[in-house]
Tab-separated table of C-alpha atoms in Angstrom:
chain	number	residue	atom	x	y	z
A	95	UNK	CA	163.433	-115.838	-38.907
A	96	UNK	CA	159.978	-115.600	-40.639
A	97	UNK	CA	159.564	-112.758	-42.846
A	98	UNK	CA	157.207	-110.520	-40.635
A	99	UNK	CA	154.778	-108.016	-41.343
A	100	UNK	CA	154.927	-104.984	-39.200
A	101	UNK	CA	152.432	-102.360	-38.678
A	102	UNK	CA	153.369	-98.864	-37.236
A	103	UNK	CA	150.902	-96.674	-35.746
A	104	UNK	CA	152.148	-92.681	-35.945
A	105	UNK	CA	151.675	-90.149	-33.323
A	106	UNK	CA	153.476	-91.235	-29.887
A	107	UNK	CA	154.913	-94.334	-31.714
A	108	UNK	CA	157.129	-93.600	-35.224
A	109	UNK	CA	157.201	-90.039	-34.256
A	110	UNK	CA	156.636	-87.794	-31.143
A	111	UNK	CA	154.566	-84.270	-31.267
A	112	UNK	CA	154.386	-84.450	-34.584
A	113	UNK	CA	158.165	-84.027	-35.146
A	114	UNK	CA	159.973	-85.481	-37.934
A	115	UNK	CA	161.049	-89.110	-38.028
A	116	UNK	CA	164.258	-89.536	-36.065
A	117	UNK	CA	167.706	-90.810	-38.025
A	118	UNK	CA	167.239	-93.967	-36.074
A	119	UNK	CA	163.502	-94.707	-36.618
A	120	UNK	CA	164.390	-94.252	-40.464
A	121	UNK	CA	167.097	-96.782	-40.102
A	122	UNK	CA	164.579	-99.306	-38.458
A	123	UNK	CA	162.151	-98.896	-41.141
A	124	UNK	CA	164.670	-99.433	-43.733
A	125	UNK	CA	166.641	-102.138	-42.571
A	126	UNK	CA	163.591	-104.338	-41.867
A	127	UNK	CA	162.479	-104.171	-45.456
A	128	UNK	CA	166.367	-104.534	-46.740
A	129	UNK	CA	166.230	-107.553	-44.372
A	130	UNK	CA	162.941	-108.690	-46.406
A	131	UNK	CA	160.427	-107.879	-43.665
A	132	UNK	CA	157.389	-106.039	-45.080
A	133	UNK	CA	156.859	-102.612	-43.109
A	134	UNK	CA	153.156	-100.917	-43.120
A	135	UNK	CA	151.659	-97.767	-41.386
A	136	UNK	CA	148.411	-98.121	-39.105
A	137	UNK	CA	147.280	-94.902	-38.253
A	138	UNK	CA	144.014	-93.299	-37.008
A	139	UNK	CA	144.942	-90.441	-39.070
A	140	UNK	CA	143.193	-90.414	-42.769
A	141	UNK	CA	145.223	-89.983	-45.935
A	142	UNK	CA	145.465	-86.269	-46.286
A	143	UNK	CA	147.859	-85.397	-43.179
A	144	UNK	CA	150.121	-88.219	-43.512
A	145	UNK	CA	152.536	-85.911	-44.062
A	146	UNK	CA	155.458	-86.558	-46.844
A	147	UNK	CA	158.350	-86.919	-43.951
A	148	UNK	CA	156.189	-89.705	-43.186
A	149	UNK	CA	155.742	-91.509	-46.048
A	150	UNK	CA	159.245	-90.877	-47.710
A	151	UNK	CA	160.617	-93.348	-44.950
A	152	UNK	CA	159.157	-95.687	-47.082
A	153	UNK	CA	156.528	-98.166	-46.520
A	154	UNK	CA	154.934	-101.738	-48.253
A	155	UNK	CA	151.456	-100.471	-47.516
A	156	UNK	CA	148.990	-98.337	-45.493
A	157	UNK	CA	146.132	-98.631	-42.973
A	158	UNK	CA	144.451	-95.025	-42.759
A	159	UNK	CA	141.509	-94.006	-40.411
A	160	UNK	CA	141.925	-96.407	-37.691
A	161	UNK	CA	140.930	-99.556	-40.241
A	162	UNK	CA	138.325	-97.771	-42.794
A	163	UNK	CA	140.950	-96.865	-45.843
A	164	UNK	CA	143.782	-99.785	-46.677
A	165	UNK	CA	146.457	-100.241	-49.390
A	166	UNK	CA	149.398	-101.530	-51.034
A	167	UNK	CA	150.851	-99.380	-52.960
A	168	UNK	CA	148.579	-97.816	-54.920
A	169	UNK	CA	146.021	-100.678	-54.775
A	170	UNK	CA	143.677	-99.702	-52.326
A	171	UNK	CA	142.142	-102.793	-50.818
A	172	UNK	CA	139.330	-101.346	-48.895
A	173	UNK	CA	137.809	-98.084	-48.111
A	174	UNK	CA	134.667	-97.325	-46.038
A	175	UNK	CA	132.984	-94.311	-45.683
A	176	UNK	CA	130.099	-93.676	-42.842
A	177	UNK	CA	127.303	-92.589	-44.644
A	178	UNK	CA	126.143	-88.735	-44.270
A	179	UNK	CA	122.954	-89.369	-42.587
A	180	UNK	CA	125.093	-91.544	-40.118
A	181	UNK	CA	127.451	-88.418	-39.575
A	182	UNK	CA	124.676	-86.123	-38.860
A	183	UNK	CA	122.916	-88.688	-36.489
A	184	UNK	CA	126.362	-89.054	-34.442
A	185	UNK	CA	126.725	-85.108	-34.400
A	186	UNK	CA	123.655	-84.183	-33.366
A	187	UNK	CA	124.008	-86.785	-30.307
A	188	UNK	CA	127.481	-85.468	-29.449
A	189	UNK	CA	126.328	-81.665	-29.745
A	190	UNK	CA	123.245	-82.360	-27.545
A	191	UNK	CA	125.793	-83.279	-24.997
A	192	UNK	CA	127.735	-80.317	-25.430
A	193	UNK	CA	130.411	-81.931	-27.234
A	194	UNK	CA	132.582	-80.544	-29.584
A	195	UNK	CA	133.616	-82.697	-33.141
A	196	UNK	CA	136.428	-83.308	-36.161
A	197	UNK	CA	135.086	-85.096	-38.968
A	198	UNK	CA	137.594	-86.606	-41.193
A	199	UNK	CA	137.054	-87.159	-44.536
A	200	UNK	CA	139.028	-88.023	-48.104
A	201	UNK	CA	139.376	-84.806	-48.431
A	202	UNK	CA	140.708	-83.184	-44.907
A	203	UNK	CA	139.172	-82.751	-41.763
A	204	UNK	CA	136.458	-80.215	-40.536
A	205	UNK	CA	135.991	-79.058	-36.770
A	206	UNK	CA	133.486	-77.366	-35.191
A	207	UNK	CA	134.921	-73.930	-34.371
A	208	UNK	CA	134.782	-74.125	-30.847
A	209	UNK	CA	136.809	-77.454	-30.486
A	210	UNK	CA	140.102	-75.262	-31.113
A	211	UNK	CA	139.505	-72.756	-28.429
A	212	UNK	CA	138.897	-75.831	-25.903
A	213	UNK	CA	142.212	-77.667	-27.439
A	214	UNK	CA	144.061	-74.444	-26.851
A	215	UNK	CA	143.220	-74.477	-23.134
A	216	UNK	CA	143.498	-78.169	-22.587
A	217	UNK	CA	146.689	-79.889	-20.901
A	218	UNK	CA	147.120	-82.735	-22.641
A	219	UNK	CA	148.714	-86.279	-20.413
A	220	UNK	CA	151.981	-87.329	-21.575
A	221	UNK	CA	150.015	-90.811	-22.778
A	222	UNK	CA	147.521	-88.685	-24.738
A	223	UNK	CA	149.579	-88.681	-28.140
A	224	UNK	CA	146.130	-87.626	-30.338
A	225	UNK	CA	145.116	-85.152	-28.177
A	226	UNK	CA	149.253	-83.401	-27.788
A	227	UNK	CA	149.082	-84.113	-31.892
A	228	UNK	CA	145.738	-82.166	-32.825
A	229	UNK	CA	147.114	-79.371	-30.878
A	230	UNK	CA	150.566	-79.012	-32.709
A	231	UNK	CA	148.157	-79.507	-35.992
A	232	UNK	CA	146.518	-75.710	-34.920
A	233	UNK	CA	150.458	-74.591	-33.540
A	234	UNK	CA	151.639	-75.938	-37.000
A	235	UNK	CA	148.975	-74.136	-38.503
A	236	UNK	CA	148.014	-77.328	-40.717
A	237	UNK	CA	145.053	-76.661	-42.737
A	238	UNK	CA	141.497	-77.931	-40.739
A	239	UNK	CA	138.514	-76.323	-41.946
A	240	UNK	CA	135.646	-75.427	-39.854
A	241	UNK	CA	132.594	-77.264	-40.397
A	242	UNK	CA	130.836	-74.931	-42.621
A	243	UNK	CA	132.879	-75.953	-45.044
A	244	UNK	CA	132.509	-79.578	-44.523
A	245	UNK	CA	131.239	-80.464	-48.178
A	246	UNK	CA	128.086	-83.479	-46.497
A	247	UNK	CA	129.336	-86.432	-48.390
A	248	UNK	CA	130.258	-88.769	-45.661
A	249	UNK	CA	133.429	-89.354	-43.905
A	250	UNK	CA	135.740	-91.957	-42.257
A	251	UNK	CA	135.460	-91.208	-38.664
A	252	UNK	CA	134.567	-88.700	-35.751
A	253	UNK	CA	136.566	-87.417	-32.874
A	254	UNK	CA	135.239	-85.811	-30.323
A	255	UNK	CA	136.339	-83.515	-27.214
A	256	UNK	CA	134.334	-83.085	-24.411
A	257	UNK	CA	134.811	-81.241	-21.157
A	258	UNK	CA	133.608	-83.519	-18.877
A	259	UNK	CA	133.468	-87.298	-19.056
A	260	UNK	CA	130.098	-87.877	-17.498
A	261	UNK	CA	128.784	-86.299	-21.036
A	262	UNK	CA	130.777	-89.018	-23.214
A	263	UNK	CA	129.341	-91.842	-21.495
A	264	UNK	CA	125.494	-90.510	-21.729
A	265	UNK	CA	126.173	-90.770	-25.417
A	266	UNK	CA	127.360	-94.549	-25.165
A	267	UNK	CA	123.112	-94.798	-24.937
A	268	UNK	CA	122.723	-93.648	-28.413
A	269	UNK	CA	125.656	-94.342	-30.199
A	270	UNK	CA	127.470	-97.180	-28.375
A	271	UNK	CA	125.803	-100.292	-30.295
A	272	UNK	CA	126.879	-99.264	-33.459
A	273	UNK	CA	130.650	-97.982	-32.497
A	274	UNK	CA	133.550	-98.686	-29.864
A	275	UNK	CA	134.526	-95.941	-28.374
A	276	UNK	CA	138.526	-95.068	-28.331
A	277	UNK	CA	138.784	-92.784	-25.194
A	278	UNK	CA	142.463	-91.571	-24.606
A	279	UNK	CA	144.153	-90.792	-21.569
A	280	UNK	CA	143.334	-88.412	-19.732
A	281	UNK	CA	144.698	-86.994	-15.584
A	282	UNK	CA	142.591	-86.610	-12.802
A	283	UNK	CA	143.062	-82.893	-13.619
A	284	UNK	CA	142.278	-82.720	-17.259
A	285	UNK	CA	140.038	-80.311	-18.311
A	286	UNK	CA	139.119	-82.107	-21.782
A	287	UNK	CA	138.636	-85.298	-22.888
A	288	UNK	CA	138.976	-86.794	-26.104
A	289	UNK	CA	138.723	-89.795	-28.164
A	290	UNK	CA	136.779	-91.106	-31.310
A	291	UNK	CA	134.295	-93.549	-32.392
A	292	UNK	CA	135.074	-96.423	-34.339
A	293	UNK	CA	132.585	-98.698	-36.175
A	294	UNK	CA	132.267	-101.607	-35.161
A	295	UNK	CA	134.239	-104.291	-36.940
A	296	UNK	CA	135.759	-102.016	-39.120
A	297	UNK	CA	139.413	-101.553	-37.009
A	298	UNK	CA	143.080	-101.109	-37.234
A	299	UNK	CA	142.843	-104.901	-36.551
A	300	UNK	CA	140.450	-106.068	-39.662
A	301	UNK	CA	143.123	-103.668	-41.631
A	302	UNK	CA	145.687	-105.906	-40.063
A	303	UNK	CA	143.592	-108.950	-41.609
A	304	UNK	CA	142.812	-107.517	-45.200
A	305	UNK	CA	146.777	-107.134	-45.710
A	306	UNK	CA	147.113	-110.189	-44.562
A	307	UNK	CA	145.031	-111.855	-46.593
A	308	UNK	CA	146.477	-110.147	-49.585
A	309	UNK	CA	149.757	-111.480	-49.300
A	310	UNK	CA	148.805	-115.009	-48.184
A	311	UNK	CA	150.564	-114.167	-44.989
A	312	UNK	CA	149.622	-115.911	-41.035
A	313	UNK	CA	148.826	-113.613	-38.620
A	314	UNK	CA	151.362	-115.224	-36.765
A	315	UNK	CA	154.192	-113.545	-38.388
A	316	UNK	CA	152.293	-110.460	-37.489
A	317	UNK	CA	154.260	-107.779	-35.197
A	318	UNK	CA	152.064	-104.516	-34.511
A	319	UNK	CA	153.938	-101.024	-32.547
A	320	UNK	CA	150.784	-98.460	-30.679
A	321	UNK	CA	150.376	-96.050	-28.228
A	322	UNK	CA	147.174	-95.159	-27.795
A	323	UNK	CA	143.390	-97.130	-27.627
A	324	UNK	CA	142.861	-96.521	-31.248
A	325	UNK	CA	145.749	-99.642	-31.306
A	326	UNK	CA	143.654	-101.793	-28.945
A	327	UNK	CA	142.501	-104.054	-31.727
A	328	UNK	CA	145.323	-103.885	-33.566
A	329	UNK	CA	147.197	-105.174	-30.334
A	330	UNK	CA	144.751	-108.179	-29.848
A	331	UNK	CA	145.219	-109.438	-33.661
A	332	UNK	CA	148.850	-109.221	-34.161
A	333	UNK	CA	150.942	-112.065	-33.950
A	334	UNK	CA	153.090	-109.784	-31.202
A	335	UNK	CA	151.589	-106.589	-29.735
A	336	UNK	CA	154.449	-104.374	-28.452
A	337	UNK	CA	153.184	-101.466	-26.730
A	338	UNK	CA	155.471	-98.209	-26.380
A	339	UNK	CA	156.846	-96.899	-23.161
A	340	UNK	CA	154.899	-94.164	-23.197
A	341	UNK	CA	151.553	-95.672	-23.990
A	342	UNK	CA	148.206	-95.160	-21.913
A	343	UNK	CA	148.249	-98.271	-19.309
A	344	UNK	CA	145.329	-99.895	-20.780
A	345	UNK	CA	146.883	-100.682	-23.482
A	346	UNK	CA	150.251	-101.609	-22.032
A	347	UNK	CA	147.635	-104.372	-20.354
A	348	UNK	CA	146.857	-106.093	-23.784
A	349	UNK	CA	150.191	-105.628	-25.298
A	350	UNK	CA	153.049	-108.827	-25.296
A	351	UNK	CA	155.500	-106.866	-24.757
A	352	UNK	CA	156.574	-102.703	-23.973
A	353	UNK	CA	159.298	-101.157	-25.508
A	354	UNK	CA	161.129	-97.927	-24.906
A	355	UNK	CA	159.400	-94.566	-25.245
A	356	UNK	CA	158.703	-92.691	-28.553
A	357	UNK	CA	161.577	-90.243	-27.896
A	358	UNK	CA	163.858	-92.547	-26.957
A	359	UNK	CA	163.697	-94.462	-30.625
A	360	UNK	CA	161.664	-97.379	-28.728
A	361	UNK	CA	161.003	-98.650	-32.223
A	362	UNK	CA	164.851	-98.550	-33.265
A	363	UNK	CA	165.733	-100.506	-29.943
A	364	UNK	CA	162.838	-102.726	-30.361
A	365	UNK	CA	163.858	-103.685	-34.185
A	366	UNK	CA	167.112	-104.576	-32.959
A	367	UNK	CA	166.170	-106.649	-30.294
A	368	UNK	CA	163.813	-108.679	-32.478
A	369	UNK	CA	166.494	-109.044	-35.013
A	370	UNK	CA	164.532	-107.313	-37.496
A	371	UNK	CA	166.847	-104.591	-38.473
């Protein structure tokens, strides 16, 4: 076989709720690099809360904030900030909507103050993995700051929660030529919706290309593991998109191939049955 280059998204795919990494997804990760495969992370979550469980698995490189950090090591390849008067632009259009916003930045992440109350009361769909993992972030008691302490010098991405859909896609007007919007699952009951905005051409995917690139590598030898539609364009430019079990049905759609759920080791099973551990 190929040496492949594998790229692991986090929350509802290498770990569930936030929970340590299971003995078997730890054996996956190393026996694919033992067996000379390179192993990366591809997460929508920015440098600061990858926590050290995480990254003590061991990994050849990392894609942070769904495409706009990526390194190797310690070399960081790219790393794209949205500009402040950008930020301030998209929060005044999700605000006037009465939306609710977590900016994420190099530094941590920063929330408006009523976004926790409205997390708190939310029930979150079993193929929502962001939404279950910002609310074990406040259980947890991991350290978000409220936006008044949000220092105003740009930041990697916005998520936003909203109570009602109808007010996410008025904003599409203002905001949707400029960024894709990652909606996440959500039930017929839900009572909060959430999702982020992504700039345009600036992905999980083109993080996915940069890494290749820097290794000389084929997309082709590509293999990419997601859960959620922050992992859409990551699914479309791997080599093989393998969706979990448990991931929202849109992207099961664009995915090559489903695997077993998040907390039944899906990766693990998956390895094995691709030979690559």
């Amino acid at each position: 076989m190929n040496r492949k280059l594998i790229f692991l998204d986090i929350d509802g795919t290498l770990v569930h709720e936030m929970k340590a990494p299971s003995l078997h997804v730890k054996k996956a990760v190393s026996g694919a690099r033992a067996n000379g495969h390179k192993v990366f992370l591809c997460t929508g979550r920015n440098m600061p809360i990858i926590g050290p469980d995480i990254l003590e698995l061991g990994f050849d490189g990392i894609i942070a904030s769904a495409g706009s950090h990526v390194q190797v090591g310690e070399h960081v390849l790219f790393d794209r900030l949205l500009d402040e008067a950008v930020i301030q632009e998209c929060l005044a259009v999700f605000h006037a909507h009465g939306m609710y916003c977590r900016i994420e930045t190099p530094q941590g992440i920063y929330t408006d103050p009523q976004m926790e109350d409205l997390l708190k009361s939310a029930s979150a769909d079993p193929a929502n993995s962001e939404l279950i993992r910002m609310q074990k972030e406040i259980e947890a008691g991991i350290a978000i700051q409220t936006y008044d302490q949000y220092p105003h010098n740009g930041a990697y991405k916005i998520c936003f929660t909203s109570r009602d859909l109808a007010s996410v896609e008025k904003t599409k007007k203002y905001l949707g030529g400029r960024f894709v919007y990652a909606v996440h699952a959500y039930a017929d009951s839900s009572t909060c919706f959430n999702g982020e905005i992504i700039p345009k051409g600036i992905d999980k995917g083109r993080g996915i290309r940069i890494i290749c690139d820097y290794f000389h590598a084929s997309l082709e030898d590509t293999i990419a593991f997601g859960d959620s539609m922050n992992d859409y364009e990551m699914m479309q430019t791997a080599g093989i998109g393998v969706a979990m079990g448990n991931a929202c049905e849109e992207l099961k759609k664009t995915a090559d191939t489903i695997c077993g759920n998040v907390w039944e080791d899906g990766i693990y099973y998956e390895f094995r049955k691709m030979n690559l551990a």
